[in-house]
Coordinates of C-alpha atoms and ligand atoms in Angstrom, one line a residue:
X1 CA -0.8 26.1 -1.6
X2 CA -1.7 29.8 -1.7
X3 CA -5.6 28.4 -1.2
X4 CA -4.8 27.7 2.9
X5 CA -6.8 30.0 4.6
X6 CA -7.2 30.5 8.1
X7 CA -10.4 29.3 8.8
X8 CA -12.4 27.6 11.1
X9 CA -16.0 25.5 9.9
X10 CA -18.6 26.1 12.2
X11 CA -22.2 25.7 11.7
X12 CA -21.6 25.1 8.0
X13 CA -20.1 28.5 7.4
X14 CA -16.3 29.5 7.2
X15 CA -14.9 32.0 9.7
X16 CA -12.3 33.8 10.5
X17 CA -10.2 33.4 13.3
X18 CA -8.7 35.9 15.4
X19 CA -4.8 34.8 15.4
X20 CA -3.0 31.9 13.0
X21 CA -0.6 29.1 13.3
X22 CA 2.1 28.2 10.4
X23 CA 1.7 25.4 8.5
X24 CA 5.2 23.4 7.6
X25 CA 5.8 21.0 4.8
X26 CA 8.1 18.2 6.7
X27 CA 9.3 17.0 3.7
X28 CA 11.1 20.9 3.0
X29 CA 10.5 22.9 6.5
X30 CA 8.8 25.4 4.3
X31 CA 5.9 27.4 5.6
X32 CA 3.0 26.9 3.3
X33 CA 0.4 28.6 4.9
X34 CA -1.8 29.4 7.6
X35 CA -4.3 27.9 9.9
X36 CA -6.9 29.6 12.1
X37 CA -6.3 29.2 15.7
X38 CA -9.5 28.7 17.3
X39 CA -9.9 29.2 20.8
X40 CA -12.5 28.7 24.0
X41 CA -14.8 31.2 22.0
X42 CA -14.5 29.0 19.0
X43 CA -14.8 25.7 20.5
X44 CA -18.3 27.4 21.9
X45 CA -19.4 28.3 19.2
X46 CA -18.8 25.2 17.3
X47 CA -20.7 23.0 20.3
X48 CA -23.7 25.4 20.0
X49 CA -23.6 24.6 16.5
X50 CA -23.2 21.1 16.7
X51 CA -26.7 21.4 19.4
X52 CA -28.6 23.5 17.1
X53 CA -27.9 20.5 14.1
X54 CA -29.5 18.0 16.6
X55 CA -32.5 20.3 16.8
X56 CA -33.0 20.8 12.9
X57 CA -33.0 18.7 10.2
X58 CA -30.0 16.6 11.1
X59 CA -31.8 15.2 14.6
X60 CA -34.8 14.3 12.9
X61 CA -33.4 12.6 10.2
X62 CA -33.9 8.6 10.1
X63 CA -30.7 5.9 10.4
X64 CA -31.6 5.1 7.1
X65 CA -31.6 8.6 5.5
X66 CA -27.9 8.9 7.6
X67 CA -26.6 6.0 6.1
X68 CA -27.7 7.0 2.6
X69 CA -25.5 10.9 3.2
X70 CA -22.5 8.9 4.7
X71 CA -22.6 6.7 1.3
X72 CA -22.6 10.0 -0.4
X73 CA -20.0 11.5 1.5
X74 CA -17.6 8.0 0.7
X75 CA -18.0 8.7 -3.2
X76 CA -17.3 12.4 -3.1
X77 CA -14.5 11.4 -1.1
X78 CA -13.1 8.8 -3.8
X79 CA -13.8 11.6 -6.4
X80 CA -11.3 14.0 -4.7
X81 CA -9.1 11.5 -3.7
X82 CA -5.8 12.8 -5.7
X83 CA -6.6 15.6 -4.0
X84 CA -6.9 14.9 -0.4
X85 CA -3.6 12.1 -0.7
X86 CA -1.3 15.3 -2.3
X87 CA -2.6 17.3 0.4
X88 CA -2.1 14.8 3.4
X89 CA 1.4 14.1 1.8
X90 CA 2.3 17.4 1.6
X91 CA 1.2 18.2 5.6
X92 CA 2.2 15.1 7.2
X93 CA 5.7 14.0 4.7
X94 CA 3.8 10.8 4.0
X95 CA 5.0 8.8 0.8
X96 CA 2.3 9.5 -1.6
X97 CA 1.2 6.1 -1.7
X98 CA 1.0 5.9 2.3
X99 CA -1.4 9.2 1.5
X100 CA -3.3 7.1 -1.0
X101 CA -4.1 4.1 1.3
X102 CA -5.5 6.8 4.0
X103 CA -7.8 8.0 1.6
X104 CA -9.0 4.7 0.7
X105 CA -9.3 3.8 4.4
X106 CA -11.5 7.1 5.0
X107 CA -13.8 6.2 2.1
X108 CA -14.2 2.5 3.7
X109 CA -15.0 4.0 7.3
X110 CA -17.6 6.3 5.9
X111 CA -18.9 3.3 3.6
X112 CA -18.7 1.0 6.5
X113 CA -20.7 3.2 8.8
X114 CA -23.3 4.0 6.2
X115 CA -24.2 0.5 5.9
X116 CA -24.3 0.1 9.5
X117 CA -26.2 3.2 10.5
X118 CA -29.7 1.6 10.2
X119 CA -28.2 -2.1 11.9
X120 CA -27.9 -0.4 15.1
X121 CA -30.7 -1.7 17.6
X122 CA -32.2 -2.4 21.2
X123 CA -33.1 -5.4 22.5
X124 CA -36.1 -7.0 24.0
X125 CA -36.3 -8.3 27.5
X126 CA -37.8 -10.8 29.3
X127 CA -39.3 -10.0 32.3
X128 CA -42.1 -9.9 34.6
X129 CA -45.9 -10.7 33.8
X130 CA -47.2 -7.7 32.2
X131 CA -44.3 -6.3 31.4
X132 CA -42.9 -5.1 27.7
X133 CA -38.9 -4.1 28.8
X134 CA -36.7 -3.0 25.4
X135 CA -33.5 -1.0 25.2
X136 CA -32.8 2.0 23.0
X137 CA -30.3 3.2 21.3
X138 CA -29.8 7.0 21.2
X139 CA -27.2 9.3 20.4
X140 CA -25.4 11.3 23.1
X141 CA -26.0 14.5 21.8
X142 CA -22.7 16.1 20.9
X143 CA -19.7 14.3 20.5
X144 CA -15.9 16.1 20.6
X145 CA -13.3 14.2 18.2
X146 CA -9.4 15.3 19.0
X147 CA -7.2 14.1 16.4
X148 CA -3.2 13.8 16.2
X149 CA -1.0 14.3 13.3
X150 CA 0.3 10.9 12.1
X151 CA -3.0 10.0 10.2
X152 CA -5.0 12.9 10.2
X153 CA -7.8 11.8 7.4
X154 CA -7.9 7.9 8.8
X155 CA -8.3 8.5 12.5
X156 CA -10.7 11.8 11.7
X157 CA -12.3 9.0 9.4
X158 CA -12.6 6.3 11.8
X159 CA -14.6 8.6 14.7
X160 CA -16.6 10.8 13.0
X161 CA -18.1 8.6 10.6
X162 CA -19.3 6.2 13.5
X163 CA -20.6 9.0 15.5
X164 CA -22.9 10.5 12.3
X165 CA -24.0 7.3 11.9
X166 CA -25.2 6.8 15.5
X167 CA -27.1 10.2 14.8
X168 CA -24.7 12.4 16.7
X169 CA -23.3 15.7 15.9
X170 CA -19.5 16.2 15.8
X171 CA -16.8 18.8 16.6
X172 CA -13.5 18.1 15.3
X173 CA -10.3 19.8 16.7
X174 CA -6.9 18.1 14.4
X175 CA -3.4 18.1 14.8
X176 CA -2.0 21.9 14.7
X177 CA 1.0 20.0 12.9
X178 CA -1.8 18.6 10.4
X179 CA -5.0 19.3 10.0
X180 CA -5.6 20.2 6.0
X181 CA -7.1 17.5 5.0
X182 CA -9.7 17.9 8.1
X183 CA -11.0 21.0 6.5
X184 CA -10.9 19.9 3.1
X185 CA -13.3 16.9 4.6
X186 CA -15.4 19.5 6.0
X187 CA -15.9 21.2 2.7
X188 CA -16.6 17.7 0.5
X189 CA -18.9 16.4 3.3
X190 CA -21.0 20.0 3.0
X191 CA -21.4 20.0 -0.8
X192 CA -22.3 16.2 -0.4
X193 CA -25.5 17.7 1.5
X194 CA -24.7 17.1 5.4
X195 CA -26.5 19.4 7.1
X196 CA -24.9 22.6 8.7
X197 CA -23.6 22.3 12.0
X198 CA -23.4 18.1 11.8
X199 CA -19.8 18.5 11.4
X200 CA -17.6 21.2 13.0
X201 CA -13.9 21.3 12.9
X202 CA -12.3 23.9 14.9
X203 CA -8.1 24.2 14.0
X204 CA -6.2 25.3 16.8
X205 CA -3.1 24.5 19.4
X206 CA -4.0 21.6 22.0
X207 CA -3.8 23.7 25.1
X208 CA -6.4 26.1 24.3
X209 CA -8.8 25.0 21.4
X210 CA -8.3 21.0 22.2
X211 CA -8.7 21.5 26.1
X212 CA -11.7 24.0 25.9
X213 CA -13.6 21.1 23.2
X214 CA -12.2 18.0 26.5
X215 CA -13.6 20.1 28.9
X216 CA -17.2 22.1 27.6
X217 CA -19.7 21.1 29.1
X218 CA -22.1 20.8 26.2
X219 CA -20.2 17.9 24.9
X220 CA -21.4 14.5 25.8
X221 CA -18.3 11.9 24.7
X222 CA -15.0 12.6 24.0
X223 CA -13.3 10.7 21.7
X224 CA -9.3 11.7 21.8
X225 CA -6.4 10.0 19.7
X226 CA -2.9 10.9 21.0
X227 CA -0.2 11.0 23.7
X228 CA -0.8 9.0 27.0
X229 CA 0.0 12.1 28.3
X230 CA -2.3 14.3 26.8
X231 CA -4.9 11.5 27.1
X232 CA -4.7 11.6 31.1
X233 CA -5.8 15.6 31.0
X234 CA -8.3 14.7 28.2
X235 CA -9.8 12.2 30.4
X236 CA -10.0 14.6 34.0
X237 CA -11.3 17.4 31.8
X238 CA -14.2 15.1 30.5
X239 CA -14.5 13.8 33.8
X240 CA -15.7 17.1 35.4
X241 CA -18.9 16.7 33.0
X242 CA -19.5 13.0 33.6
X243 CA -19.1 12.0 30.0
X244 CA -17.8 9.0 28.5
X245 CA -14.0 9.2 26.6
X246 CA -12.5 6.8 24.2
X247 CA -8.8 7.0 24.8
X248 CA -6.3 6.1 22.1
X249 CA -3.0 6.2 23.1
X250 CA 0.2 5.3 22.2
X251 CA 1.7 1.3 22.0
X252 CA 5.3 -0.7 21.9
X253 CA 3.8 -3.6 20.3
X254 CA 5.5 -6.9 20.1
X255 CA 5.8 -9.0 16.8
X256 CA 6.8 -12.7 18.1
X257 CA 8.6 -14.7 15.2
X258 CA 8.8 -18.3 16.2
X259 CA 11.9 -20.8 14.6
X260 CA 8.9 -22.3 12.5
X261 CA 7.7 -19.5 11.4
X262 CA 7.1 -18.9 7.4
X263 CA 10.1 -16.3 7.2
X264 CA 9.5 -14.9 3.7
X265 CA 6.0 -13.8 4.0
X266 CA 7.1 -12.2 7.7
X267 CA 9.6 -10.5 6.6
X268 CA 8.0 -7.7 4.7
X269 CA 5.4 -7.4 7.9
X270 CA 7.8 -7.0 10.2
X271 CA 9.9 -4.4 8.5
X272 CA 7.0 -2.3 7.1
X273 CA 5.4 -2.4 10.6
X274 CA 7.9 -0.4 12.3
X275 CA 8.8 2.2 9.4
X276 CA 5.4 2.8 7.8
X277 CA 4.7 6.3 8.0
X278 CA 8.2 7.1 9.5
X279 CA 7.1 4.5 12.7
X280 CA 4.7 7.5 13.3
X281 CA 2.4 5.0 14.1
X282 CA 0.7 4.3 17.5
X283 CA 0.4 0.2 16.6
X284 CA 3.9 0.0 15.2
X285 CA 5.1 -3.4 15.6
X286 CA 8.2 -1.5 17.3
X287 CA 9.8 -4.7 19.1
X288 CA 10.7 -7.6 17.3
X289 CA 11.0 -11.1 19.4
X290 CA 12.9 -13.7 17.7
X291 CA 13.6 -16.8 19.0
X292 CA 17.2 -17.7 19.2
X293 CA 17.3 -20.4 17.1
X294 CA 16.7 -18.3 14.5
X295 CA 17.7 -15.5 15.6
X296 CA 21.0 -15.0 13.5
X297 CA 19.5 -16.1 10.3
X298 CA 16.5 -13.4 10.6
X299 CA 19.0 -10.4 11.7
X300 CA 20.4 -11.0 8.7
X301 CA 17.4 -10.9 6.7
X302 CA 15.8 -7.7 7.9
X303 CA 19.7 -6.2 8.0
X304 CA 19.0 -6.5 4.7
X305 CA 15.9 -5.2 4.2
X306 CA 17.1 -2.1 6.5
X307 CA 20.3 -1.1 4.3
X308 CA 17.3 -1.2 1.0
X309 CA 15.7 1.3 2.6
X310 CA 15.4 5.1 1.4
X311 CA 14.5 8.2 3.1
X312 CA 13.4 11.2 0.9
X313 CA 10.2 13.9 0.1
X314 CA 7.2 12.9 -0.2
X315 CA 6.5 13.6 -3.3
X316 CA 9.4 11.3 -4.6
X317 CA 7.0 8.2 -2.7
X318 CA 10.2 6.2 -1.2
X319 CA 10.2 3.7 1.5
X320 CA 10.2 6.3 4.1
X321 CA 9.3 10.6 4.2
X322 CA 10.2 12.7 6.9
X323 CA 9.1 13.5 10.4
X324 CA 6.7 15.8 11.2
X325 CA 8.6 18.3 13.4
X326 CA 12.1 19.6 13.8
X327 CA 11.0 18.8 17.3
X328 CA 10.0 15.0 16.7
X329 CA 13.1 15.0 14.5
X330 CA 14.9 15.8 17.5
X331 CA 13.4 13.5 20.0
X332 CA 13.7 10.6 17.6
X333 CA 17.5 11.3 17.4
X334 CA 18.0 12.3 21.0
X335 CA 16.8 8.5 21.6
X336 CA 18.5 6.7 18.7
X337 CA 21.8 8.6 20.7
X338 CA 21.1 7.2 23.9
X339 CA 20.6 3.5 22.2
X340 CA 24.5 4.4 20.5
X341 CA 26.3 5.5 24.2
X342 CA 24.5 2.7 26.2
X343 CA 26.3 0.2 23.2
X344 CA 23.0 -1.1 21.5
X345 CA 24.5 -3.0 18.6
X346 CA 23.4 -0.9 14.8
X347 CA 22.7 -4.0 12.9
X348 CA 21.5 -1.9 9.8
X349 CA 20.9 1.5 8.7
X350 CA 18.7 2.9 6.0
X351 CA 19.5 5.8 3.9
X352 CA 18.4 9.7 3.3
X353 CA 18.5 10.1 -0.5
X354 CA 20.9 13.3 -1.8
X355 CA 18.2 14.6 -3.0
X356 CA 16.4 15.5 0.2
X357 CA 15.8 18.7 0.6
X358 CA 17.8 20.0 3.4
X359 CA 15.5 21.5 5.5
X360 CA 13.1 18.7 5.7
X361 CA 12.7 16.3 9.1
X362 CA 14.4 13.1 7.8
X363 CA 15.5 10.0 10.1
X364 CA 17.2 6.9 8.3
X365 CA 15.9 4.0 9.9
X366 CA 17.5 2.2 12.3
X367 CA 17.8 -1.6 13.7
X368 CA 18.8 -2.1 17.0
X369 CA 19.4 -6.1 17.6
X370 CA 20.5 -7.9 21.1
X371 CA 18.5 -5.5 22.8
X372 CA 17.5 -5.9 26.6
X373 CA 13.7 -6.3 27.2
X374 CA 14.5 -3.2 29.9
X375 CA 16.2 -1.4 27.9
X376 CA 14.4 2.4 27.9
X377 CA 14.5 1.8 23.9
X378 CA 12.5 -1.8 24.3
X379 CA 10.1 0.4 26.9
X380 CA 9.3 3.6 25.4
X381 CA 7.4 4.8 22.5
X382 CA 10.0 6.2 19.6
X383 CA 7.4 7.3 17.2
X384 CA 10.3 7.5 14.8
X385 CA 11.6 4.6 12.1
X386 CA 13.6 3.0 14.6
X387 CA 12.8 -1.1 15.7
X388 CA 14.6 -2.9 18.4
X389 CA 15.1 -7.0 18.0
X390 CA 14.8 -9.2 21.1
X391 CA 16.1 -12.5 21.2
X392 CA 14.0 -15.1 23.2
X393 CA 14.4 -18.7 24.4
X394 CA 11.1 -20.6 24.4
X395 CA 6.9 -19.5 24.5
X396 CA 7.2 -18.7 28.1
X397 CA 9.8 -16.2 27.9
X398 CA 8.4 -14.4 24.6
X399 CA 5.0 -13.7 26.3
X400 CA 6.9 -12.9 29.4
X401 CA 8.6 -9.8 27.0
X402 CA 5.8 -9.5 24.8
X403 CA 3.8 -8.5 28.2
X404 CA 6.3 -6.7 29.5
X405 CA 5.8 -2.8 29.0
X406 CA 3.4 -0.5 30.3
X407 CA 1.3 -0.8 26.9
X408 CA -0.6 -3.4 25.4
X409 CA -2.2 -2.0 21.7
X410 CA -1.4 -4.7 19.4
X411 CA 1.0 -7.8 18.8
X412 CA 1.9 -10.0 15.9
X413 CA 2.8 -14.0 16.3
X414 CA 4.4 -15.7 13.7
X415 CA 4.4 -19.4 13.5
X416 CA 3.3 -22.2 11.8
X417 CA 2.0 -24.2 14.9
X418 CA -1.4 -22.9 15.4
X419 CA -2.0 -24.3 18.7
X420 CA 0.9 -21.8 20.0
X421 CA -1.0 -19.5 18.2
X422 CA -4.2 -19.4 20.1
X423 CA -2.7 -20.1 23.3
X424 CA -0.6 -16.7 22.7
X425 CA -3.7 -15.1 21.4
X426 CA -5.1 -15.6 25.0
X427 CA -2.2 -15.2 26.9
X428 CA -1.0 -11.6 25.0
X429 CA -1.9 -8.5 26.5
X430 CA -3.2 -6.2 23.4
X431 CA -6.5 -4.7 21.8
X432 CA -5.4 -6.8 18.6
X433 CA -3.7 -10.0 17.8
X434 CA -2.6 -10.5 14.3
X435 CA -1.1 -14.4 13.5
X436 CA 0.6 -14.6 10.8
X437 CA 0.1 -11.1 10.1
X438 CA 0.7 -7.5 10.8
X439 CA -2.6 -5.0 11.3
X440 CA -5.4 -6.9 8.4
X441 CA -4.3 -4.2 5.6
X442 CA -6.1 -1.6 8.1
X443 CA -9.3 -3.6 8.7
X444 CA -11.8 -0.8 9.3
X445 CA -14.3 -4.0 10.0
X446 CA -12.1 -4.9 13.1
X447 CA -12.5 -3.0 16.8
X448 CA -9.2 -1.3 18.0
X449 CA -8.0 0.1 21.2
X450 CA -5.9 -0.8 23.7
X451 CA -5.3 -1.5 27.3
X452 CA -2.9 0.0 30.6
X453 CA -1.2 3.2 28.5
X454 CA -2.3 2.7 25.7
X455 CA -5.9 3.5 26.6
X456 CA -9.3 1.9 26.6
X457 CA -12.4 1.9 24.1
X458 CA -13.1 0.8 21.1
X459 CA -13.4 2.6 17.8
X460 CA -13.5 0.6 14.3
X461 CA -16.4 -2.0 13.5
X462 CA -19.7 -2.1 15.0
X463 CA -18.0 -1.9 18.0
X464 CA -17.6 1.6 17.7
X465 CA -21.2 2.3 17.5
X466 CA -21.9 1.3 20.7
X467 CA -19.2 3.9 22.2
X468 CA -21.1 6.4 20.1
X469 CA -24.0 5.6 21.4
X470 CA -26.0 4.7 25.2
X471 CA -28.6 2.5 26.0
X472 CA -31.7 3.9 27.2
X473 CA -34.1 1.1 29.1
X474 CA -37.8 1.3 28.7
X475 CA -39.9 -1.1 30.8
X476 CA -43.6 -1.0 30.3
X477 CA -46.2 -1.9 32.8
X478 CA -49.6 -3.3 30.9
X479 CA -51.5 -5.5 33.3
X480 CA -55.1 -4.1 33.7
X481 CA -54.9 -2.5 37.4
Ligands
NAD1 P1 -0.6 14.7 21.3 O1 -1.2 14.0 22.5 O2 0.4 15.7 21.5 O3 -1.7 15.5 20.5 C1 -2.9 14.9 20.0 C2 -4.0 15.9 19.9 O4 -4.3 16.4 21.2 C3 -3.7 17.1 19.1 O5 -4.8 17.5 18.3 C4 -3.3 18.2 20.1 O6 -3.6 19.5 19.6 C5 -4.3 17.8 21.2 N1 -3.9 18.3 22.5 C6 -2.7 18.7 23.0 N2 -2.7 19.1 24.2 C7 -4.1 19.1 24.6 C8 -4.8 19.4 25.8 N3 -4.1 19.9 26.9 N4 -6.1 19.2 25.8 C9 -6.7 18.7 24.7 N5 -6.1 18.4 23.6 C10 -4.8 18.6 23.5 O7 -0.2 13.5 20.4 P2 0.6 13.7 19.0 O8 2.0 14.1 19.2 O9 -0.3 14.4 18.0 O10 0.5 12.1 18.5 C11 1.4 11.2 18.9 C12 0.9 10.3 19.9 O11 -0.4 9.8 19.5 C13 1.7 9.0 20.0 O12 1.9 8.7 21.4 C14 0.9 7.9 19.3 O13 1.1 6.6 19.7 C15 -0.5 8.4 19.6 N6 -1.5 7.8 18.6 C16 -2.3 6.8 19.0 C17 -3.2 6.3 18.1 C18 -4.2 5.2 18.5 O14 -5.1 5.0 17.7 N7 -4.0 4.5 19.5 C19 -3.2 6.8 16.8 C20 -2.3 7.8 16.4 C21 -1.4 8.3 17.4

């Protein structure tokens, strides 16, 4: 990896920056290399960019001739895709085949939004004699993409291809735990012919480089992916400039497994939901409500499941790599502790394979069963492979749990009555319901966001291009005084 260089894409040109930031391999705690550190100066520099793109050749060109680059860009990503999934494995600790899938998924966003970029349309509307009133649909102008570490090329994927395609022009700022694969984008998208300055991506640490991008006010939406915490400054930065933010945040979302649920094809889903990616994820079905009557019978089952499951490098594409931080590491275990002293029962453990190598961030999964719907570990976001199961009585009481956290990102139901199933669809407070199912195999088709912490807008589908876009209203007076 002696190809990471410190620099920053701006305006279509590489640069330097003036101070670096390590770059770790999780699966070894190895540094592998640098990144630039942009700063405020930076961050301008890349907006001014970004508004000089919109000026030339990238403003003027037609939804259609967008669509046609983004199409482009998805085949030169497929091209390099060995590449970019050894890379994202390598920075992040994914499995390689976790890496694989995310590459896939970025090829399908950009593929998605090229199709859609010449779909996107006003209205007509009727109105007074003499009148002609139609809508518009315009770009805002410059749009600021902050991206967090868990799924650096998917969530980059996701919001930057659906603001090309509305005809904006973008300024990324990833993860400073992970943001190769951001640059490496930058580079294919380039040599696939986007136009200088359409996409920026500015490295740096979130308190300087991702606060000066929430807060400049040449940038007209916001579009951040990451802590609630960090999502509440993102938002009151924005908000001194007026301009629109989509906020996605974090989740604690419920899978509901009813007594007549089909167990075998749930049980996979509800295992892989909470240690996919190390349960780095923000829709990890984290809580697992299980009604009594079955309760015993499907501990067992995913006991079993747990002990099957190994930890090791990426490289060696087990079940489950590394964290991405000593700190994370550390925060994960800190709360796994505090499930031990308050006398959670350990149904099942997973294990770290010998052949880890020691310095790396690893975590064997964990299953907490009999767990309180109060508990601080049935509440709060672990962001580590750790699931907690919930038993439940009847429908009232599961959407009663379900509902009853601070988040509401996504949920899974499992049964085989499908009246319940609509009537929990309805009654289940989430951006997503899956039934019988866990997260549609990604579904780049389907709008996703959440509500309460775990933020608000939509990205994903056509929806997103409505976010990445505003309505301008044009009413037309043509009666002959
Ligand atoms: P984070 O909030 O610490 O960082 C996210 C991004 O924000 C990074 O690029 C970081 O540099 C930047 N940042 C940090 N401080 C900033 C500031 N003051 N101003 C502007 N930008 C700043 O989150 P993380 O630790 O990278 O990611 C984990 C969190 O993200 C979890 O809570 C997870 O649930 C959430 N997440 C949500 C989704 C979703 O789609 N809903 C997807 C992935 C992750």
């Amino acid at each position: 990896m002696s190809d990471i260089k410190e620099q920053l894409f701006i305006g279509g040109k590489w640069q330097s920056a003036a101070a670096t930031i390590p770059v770790e391999d999780p699966s070894t705690g190895d540094t592998i290399g640098t990144l630039g550190a942009g700063q405020a100066g930076d961050i301008d520099a890349a907006v001014k960019a970004a508004q000089a793109a919109l000026a030339g050749p990238w403003g003027k060109a037609t939804a259609a001739e967008r669509g046609r680059l983004l199409a482009k860009i998805s085949k030169a990503v497929e091209a390099q895709a060995d590449m970019l999934a050894a890379l994202e494995a390598r920075d992040v600790g994914k499995p390689l085949k976790q890496a694989r899938s995310d590459v896939t998924a970025l090829a399908r966003y950009l593929e998605f939004y090229a199709g859609a970029a010449d779909k996107l349309h006003g209205q007509t509307i009727p109105f007074l004699a003499d009148y002609t009133v139609y809508t518009l649909r315009e770009p805002h102008g410059v749009t600021g993409h902050i991206i967090p570490w868990n799924y650096p090329m998917q969530i980059m994927g996701r919001s930057v291809s659906a603001a090309l395609a509305c005809g904006n022009a973008a300024v990324v700022k990833p993860a400073e735990e992970a943001s190769l694969t951001a640059l490496a984008f930058a580079r294919i998208a380039s040599e696939a012919g986007l136009p200088a300055g359409a996409l920026n991506v500015v490295t740096g640490l979130g308190e300087s480089a991702g606060a000066a991008l929430a807060g400049h006010p040449g940038v007209h939406h916001v579009s951040f992916t990451g802590s609630p915490e960090v999502g509440a400054l993102v938002q009151a930065a924005a908000g001194k400039n007026a301009v629109p933010v989509t906020l996605e945040l974090g989740g604690k979302s419920p899978q509901l497994v009813f007594a007549d649920a089909n167990l075998e094809r749930a049980l996979p889903f509800l295992v892989n939901a909470g240690i996919q990616n190390a349960g780095q994820t923000c829709s990890a079905g984290s809580r697992l409500l299980v009604q009594r009557k079955v309760y015993d019978n499907v501990l067992e089952k995913l006991s079993a499941r747990y002990r099957a499951l190994k930890v090791g490098a990426a490289r060696d594409d087990l079940d489950v790599g590394p964290l991405i931080s000593a700190g994370q590491k550390a925060r994960v275990e800190k709360l796994i502790a505090r499930g031990r002293s308050d006398g959670l029962n350990v149904a099942a453990e997973g294990s770290i394979m010998g052949n880890a190598p020691k310095g790396g961030h690893y975590v064997a999964p964990l299953l907490f069963a009999g767990v309180k719907p109060d508990h601080l570990l049935a509440q709060d976001e672990i962001f580590g492979p750790v699931q907690v199961v919930i038993p439940f009585e009847d429908e009232e009481e599961a959407v009663a749990i379900a509902n009853g956290t601070p988040y509401g990102l996504v949920a899974g139901v499992w049964t085989g009555d499908g009246s319940r199933a609509m009537r929990l669809a309805q009654q289940i407070r989430a951006g997503q319901v899956f039934i019988n199912n866990y997260g549609a195999a990604g579904g780049v088709e389907l709008p996703f966001g959440g509500t309460g912490r775990s933020g608000h807008g939509r990205e994903k589908g056509f929806e997103a291009l409505f976010a990445f876009s505003r309505l301008k209203t044009v009413a037309a007076y043509h009666g002959r005084d």
